Tab-separated table of N, CA and C in Angstrom:
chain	number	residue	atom	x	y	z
C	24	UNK	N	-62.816	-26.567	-17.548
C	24	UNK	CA	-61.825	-27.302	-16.824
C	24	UNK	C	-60.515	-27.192	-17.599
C	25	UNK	N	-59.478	-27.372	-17.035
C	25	UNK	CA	-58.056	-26.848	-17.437
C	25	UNK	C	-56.913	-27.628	-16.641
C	26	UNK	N	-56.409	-28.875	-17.816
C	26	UNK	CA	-55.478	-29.580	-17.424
C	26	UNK	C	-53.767	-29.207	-17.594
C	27	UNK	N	-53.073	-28.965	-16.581
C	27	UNK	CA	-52.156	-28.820	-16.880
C	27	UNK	C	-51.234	-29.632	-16.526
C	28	UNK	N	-50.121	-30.324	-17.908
C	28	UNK	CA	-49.722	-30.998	-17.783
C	28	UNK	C	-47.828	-30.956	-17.859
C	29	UNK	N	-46.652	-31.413	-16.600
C	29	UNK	CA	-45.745	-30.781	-16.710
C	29	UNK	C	-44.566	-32.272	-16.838
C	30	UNK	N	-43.778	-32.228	-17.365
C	30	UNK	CA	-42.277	-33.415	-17.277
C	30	UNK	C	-41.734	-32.452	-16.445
C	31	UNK	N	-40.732	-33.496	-15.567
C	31	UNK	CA	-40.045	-32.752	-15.116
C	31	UNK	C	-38.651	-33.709	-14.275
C	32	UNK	N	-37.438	-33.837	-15.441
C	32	UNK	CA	-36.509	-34.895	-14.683
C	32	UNK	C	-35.238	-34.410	-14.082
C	33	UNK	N	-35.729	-34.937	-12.624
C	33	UNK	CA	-34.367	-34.541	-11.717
C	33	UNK	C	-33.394	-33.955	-12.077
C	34	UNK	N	-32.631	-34.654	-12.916
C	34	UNK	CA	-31.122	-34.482	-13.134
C	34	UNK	C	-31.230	-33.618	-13.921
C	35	UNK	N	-32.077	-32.806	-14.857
C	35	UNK	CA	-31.756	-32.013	-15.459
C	35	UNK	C	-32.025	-30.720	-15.067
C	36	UNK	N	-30.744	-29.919	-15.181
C	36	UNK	CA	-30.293	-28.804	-14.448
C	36	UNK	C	-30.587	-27.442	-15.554
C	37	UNK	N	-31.723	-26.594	-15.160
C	37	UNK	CA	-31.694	-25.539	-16.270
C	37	UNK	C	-30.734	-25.038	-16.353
C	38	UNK	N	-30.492	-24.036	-18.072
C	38	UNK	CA	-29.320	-23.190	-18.055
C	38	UNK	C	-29.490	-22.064	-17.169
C	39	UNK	N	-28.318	-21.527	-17.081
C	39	UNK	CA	-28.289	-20.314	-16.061
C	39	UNK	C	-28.383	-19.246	-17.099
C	40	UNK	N	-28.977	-18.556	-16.175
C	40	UNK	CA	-29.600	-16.914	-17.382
C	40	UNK	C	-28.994	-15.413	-16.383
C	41	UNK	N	-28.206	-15.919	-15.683
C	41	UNK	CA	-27.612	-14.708	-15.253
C	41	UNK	C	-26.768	-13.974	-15.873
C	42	UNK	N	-26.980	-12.553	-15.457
C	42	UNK	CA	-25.369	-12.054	-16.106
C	42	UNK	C	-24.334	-11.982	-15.764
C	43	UNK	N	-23.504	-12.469	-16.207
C	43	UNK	CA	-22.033	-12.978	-15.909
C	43	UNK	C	-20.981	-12.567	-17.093
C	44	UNK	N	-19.635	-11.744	-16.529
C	44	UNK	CA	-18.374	-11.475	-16.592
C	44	UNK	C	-17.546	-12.265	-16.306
C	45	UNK	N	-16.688	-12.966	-17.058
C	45	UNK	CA	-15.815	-13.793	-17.456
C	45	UNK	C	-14.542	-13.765	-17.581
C	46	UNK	N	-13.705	-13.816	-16.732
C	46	UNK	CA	-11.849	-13.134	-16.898
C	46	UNK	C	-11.576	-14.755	-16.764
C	47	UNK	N	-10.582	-14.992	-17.870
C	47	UNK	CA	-10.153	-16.465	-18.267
C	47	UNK	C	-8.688	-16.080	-18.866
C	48	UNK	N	-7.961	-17.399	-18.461
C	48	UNK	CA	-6.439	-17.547	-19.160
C	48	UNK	C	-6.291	-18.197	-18.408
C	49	UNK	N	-5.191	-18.568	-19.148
C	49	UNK	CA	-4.025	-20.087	-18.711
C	49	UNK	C	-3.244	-19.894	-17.331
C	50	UNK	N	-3.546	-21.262	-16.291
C	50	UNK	CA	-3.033	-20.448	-14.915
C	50	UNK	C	-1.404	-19.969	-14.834
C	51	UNK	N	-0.771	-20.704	-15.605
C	51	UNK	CA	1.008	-20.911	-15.993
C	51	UNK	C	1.384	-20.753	-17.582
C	52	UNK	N	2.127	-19.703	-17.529
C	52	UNK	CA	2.892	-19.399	-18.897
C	52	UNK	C	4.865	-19.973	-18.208
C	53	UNK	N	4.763	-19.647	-19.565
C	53	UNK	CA	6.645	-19.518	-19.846
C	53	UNK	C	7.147	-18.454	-20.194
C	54	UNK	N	8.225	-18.279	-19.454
C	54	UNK	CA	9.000	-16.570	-19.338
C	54	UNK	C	9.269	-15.906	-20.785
C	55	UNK	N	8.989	-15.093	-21.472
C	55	UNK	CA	8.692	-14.481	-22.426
C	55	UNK	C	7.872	-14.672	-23.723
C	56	UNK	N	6.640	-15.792	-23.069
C	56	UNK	CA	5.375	-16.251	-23.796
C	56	UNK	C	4.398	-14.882	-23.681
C	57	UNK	N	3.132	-15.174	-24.537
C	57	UNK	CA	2.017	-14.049	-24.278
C	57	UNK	C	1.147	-14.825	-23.627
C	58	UNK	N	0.065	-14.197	-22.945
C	58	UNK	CA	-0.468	-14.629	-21.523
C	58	UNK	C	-1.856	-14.321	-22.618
C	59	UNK	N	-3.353	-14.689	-23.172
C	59	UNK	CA	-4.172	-14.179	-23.768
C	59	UNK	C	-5.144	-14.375	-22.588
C	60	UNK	N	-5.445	-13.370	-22.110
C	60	UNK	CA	-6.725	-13.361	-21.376
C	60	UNK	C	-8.054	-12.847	-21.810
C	61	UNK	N	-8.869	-13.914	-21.726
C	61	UNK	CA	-10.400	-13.648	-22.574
C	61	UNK	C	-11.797	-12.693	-21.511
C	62	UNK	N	-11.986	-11.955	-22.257
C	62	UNK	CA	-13.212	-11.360	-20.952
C	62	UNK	C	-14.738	-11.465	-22.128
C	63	UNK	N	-14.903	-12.694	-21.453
C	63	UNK	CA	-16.389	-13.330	-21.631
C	63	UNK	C	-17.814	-12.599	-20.806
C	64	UNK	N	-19.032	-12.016	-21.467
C	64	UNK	CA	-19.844	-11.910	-20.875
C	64	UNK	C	-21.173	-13.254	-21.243
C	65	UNK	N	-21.987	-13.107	-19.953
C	65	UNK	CA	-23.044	-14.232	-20.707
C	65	UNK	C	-24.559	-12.994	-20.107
C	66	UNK	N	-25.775	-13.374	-21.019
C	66	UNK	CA	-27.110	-12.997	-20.851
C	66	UNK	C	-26.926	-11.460	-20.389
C	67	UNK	N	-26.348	-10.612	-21.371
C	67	UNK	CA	-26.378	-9.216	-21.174
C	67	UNK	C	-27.355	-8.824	-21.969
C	68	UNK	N	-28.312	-8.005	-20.964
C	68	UNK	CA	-29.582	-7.722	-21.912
C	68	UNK	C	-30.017	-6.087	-22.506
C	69	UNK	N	-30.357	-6.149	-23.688
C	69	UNK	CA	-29.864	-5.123	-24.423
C	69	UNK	C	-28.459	-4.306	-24.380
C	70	UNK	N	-27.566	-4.929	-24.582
C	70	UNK	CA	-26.497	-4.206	-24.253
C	70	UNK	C	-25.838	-3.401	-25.609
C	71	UNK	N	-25.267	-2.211	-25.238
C	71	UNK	CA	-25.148	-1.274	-26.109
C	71	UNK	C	-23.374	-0.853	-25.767
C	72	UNK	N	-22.805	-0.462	-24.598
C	72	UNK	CA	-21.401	-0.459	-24.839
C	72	UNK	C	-21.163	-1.169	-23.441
C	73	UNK	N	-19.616	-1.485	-23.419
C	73	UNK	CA	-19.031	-1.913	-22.129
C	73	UNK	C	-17.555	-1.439	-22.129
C	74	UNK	N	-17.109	-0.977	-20.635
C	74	UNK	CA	-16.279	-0.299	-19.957
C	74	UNK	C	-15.686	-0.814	-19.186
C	75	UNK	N	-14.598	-1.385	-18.969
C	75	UNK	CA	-13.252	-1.595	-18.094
C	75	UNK	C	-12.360	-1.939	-18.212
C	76	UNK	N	-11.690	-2.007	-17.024
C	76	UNK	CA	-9.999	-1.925	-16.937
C	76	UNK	C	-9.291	-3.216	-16.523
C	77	UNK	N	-8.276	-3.508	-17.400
C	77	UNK	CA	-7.983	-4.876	-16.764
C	77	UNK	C	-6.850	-4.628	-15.915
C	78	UNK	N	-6.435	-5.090	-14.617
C	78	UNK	CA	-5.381	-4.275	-14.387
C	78	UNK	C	-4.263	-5.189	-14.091
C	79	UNK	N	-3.089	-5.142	-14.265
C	79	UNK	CA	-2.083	-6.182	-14.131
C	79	UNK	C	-0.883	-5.984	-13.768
C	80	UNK	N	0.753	-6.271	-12.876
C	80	UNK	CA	1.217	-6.412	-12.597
C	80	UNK	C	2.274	-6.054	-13.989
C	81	UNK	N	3.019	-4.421	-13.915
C	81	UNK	CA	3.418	-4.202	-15.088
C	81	UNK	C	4.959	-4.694	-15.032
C	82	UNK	N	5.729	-4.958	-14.034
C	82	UNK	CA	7.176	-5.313	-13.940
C	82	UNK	C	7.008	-6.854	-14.384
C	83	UNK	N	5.514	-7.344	-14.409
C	83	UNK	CA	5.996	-9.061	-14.946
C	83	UNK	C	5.329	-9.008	-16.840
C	84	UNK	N	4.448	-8.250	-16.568
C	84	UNK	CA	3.851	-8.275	-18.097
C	84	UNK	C	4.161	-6.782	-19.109
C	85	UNK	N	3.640	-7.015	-20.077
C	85	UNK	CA	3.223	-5.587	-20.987
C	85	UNK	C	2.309	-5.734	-22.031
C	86	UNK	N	1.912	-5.353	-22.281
C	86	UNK	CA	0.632	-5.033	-22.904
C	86	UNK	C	0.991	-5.083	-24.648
C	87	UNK	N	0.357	-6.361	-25.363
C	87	UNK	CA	0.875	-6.475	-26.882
C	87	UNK	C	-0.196	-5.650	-27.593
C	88	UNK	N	-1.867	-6.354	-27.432
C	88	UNK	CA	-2.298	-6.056	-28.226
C	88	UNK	C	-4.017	-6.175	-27.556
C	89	UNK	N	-5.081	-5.848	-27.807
C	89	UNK	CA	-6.305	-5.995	-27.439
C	89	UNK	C	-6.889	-6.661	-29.060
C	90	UNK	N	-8.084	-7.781	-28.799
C	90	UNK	CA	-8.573	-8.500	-29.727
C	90	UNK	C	-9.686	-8.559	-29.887
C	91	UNK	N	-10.980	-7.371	-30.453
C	91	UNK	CA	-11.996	-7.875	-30.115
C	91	UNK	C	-12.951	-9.119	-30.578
C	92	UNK	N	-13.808	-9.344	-29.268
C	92	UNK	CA	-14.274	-10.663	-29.984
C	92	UNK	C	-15.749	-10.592	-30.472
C	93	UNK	N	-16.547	-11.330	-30.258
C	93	UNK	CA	-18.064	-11.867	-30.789
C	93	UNK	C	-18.780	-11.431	-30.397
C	94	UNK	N	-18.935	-10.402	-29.297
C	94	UNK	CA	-20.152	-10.364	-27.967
C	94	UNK	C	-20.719	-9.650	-29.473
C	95	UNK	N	-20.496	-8.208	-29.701
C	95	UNK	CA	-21.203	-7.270	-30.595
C	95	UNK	C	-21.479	-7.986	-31.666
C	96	UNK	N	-22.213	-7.541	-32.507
C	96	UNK	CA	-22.460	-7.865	-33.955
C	96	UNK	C	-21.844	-6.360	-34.970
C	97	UNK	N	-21.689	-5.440	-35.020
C	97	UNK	CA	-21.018	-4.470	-35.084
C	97	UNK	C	-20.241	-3.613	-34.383
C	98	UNK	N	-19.165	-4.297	-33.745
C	98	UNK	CA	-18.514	-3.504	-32.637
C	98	UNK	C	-17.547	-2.689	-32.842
C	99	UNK	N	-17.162	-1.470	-32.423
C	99	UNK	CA	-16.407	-0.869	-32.673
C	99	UNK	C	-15.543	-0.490	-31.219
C	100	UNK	N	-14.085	-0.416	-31.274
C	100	UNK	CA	-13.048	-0.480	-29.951
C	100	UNK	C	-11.913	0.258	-30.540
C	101	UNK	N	-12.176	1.633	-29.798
C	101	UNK	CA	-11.527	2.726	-30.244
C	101	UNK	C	-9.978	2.036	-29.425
C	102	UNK	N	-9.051	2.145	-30.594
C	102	UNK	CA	-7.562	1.235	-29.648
C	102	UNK	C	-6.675	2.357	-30.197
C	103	UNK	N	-5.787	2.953	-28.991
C	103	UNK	CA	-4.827	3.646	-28.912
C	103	UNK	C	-3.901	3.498	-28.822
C	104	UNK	N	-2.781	3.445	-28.598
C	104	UNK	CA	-1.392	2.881	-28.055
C	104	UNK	C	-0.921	3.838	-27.104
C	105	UNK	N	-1.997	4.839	-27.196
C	105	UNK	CA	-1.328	5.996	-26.406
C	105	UNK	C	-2.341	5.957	-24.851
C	106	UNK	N	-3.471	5.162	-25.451
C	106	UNK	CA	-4.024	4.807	-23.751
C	106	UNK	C	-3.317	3.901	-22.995
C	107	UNK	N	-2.766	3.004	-23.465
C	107	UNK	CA	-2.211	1.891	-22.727
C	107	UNK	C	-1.256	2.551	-21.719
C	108	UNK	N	-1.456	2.520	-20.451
C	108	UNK	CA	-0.430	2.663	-19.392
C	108	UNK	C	0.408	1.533	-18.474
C	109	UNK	N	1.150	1.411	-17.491
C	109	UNK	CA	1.728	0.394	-17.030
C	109	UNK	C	0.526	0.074	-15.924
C	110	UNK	N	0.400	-1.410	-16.105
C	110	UNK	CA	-0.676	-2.322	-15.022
C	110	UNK	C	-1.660	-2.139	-15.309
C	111	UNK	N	-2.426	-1.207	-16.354
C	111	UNK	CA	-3.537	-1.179	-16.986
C	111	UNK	C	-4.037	-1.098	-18.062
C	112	UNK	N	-5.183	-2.164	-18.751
C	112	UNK	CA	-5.501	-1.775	-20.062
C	112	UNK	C	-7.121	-1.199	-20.277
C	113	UNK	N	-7.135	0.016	-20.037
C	113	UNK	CA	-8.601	0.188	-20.654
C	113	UNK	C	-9.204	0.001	-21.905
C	114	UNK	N	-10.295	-0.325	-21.478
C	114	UNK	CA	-10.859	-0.908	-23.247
C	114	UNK	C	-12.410	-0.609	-23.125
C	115	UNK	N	-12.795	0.118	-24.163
C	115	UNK	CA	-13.913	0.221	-24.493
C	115	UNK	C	-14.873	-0.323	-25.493
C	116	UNK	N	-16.082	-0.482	-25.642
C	116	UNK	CA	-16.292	-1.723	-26.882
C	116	UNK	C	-17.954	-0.942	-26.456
C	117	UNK	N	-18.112	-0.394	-27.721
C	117	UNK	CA	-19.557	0.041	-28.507
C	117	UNK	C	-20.140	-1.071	-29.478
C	118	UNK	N	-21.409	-1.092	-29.533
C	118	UNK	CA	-21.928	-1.825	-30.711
C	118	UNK	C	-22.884	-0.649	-31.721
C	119	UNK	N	-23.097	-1.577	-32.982
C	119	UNK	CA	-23.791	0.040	-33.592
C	119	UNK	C	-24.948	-0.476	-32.943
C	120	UNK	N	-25.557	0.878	-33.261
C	120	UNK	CA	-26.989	1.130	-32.733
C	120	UNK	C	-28.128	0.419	-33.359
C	121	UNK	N	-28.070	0.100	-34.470
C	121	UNK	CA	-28.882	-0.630	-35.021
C	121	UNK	C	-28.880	-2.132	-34.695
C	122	UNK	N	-27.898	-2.272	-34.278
C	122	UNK	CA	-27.670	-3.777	-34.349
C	122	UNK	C	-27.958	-4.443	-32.779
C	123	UNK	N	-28.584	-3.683	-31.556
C	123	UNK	CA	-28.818	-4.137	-30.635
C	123	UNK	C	-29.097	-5.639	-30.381
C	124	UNK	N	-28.674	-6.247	-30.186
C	124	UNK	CA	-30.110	-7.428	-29.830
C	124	UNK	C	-30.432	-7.776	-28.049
C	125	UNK	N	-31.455	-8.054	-27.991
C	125	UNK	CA	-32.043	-8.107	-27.023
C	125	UNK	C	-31.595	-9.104	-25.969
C	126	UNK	N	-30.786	-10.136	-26.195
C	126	UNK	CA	-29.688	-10.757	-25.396
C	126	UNK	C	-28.417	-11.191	-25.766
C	127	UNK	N	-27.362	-10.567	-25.205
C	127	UNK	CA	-25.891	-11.128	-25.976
C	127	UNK	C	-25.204	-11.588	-24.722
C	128	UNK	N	-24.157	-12.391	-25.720
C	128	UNK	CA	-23.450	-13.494	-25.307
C	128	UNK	C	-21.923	-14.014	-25.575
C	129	UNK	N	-20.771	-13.739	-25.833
C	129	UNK	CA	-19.484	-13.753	-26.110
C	129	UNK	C	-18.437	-13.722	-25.728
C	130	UNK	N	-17.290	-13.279	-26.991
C	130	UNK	CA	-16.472	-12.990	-25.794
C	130	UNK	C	-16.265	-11.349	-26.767
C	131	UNK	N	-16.249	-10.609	-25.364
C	131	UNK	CA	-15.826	-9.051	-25.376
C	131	UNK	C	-14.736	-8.777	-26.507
C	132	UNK	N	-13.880	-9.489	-25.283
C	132	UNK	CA	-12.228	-9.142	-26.546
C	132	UNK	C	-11.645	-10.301	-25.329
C	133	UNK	N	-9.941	-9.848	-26.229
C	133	UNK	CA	-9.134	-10.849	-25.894
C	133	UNK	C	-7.681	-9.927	-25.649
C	134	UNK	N	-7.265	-9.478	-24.198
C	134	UNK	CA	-6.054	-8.875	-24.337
C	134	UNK	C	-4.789	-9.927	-24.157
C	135	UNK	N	-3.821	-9.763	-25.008
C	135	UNK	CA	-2.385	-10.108	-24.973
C	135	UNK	C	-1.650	-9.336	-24.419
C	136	UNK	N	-1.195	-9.934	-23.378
C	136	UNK	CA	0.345	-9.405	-22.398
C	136	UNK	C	1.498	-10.341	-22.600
C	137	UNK	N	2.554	-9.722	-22.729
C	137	UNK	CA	3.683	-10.857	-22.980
C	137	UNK	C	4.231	-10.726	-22.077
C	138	UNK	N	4.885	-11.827	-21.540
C	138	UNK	CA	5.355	-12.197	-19.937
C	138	UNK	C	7.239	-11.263	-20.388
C	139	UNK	N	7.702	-10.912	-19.152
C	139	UNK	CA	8.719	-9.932	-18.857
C	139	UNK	C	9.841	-10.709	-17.629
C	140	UNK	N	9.045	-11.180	-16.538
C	140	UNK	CA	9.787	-11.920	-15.857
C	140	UNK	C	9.323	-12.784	-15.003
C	141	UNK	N	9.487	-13.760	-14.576
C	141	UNK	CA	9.409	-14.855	-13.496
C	141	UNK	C	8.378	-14.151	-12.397
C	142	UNK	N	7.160	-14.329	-12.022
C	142	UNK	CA	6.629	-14.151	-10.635
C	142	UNK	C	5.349	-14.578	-10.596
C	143	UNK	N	4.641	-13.990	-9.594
C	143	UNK	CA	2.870	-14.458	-9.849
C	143	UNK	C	2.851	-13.117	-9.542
C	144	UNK	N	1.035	-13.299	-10.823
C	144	UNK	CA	0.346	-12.055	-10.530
C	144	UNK	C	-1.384	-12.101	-10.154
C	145	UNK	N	-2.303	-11.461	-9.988
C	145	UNK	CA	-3.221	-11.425	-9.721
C	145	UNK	C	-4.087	-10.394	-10.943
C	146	UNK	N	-4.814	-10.868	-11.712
C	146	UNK	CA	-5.116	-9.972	-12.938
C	146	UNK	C	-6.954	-9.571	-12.415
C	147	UNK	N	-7.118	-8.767	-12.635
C	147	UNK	CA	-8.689	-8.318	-12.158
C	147	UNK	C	-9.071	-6.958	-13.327
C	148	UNK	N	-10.328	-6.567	-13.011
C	148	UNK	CA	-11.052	-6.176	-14.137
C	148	UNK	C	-11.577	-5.069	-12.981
C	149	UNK	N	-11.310	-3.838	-13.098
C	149	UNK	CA	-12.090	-2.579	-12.087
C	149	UNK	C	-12.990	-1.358	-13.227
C	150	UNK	N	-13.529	-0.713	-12.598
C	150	UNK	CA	-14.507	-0.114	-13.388
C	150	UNK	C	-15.348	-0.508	-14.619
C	151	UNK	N	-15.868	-1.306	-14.060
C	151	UNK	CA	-16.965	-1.865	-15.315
C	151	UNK	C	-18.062	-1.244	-15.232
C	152	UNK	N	-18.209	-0.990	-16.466
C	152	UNK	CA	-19.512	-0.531	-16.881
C	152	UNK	C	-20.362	-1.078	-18.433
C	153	UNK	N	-21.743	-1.488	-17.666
C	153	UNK	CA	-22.235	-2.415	-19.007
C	153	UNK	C	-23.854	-1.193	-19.012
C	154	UNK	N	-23.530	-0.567	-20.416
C	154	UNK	CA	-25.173	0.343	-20.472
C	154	UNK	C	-25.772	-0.109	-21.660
C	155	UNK	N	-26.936	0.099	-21.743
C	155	UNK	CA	-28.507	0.300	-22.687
C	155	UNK	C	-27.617	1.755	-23.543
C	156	UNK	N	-28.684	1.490	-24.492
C	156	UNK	CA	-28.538	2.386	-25.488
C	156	UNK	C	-28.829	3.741	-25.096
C	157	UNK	N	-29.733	4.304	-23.939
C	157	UNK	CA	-30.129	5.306	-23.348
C	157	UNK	C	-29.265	5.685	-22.174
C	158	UNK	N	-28.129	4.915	-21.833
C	158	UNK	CA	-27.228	5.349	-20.445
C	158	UNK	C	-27.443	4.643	-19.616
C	159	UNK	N	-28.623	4.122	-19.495
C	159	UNK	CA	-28.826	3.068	-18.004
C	159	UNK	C	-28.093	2.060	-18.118
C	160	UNK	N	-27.599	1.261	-16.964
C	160	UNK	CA	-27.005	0.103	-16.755
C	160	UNK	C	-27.967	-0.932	-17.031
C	161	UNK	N	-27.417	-1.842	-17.851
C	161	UNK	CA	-28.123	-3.159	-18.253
C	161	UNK	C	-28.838	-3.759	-17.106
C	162	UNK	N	-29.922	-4.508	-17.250
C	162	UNK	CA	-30.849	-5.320	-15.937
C	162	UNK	C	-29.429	-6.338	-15.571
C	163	UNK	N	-29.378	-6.404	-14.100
C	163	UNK	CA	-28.326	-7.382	-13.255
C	163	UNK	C	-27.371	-6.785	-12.750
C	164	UNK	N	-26.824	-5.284	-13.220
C	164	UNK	CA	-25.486	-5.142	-13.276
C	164	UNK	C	-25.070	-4.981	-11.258
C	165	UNK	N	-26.163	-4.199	-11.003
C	165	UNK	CA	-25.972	-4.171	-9.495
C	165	UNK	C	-25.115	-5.474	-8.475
C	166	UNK	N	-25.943	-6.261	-9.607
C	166	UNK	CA	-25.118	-7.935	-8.302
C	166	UNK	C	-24.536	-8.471	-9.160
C	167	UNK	N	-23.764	-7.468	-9.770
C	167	UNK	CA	-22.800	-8.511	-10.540
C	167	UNK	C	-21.309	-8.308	-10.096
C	168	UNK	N	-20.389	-9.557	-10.281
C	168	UNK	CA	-19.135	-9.522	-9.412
C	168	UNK	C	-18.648	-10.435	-10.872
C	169	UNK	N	-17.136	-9.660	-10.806
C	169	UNK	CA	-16.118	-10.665	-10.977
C	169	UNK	C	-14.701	-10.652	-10.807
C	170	UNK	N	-14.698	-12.439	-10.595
C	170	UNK	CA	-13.295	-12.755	-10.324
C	170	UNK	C	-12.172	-12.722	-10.554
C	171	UNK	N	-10.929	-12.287	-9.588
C	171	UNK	CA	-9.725	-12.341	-10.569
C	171	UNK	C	-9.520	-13.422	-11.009
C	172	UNK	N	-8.180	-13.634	-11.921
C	172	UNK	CA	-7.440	-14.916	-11.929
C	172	UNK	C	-5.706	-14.816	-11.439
C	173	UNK	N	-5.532	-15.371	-11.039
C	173	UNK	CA	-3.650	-15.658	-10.450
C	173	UNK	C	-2.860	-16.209	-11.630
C	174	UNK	N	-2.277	-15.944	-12.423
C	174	UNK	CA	-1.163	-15.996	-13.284
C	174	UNK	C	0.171	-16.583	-12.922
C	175	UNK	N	0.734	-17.433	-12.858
C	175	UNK	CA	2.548	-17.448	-12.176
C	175	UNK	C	3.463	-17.568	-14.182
C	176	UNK	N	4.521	-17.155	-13.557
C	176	UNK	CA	5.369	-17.297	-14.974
C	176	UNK	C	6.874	-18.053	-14.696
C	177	UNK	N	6.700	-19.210	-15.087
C	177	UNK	CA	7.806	-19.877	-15.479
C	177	UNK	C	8.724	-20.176	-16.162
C	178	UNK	N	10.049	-19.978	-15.712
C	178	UNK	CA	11.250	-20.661	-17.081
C	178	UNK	C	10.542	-21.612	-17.381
């Protein structure tokens, strides 16, 4: 015989274990402030490099600097000055190979744009790509979406 025994209280809401892409910043700057927008991933499993483009509105911003952050434990982000083009920043971000772990969680990086002039923009993230150490796309990536954010810049 085999009792099984379970708690189980309402209100408490499990964590979410999806994978999720993260584009964050401040909805309102001031006219020749830097704008830091964070690109957060959550529950990326085995992940080995990630790929995309942030793309942005180049007559209001420009492009200072890319920051990487925590996701990797050895990351390496080949940074050019000579990739950077107008309205887009590609960024690439490897981890070493040894250092996989089997679920990560952070933030990617952190790009700085410094505001140029007065308007709103719409900032979004195109060609993403999140792979395994072998080329395949990480488990989730198929239904994964993310959101822009709207920016305005004020005197």
């Amino acid at each position: 015989m085999v009792f099984v025994c379970s708690c189980y209280d309402k209100d408490s809401i499990p964590p979410d274990t999806s994978l999720q892409v993260i584009l964050s910043s401040n909805a309102e700057i001031g006219l020749g402030e830097d704008l830091v927008v964070s690109i957060d991933v959550e529950n990326a499993d085995s992940l080995f490099a990630l790929s995309f483009v942030l793309h942005y509105d180049s007559t209001l911003f420009k492009t200072e600097s890319i920051i990487v952050g925590n996701l990797f434990a050895g990351p390496y982000l080949p940074n050019n000055p000579n990739f950077l083009s107008d309205g887009e920043v590609p960024v690439v971000i490897g981890e070493n190979i040894d250092s996989i772990r089997k679920l990560s969680s952070g933030r990617a990086c952190s790009i700085i744009l410094k505001s140029e002039r007065m308007g709103t923009d719409l900032l979004y993230i195109h060609s993403l790509h999140m792979i395994k150490k072998d080329g395949t796309f990480i488990d989730e990536f198929n239904t994964l979406s993310v959101d822009f954010i709207e920016v305005q810049i004020v005197e």
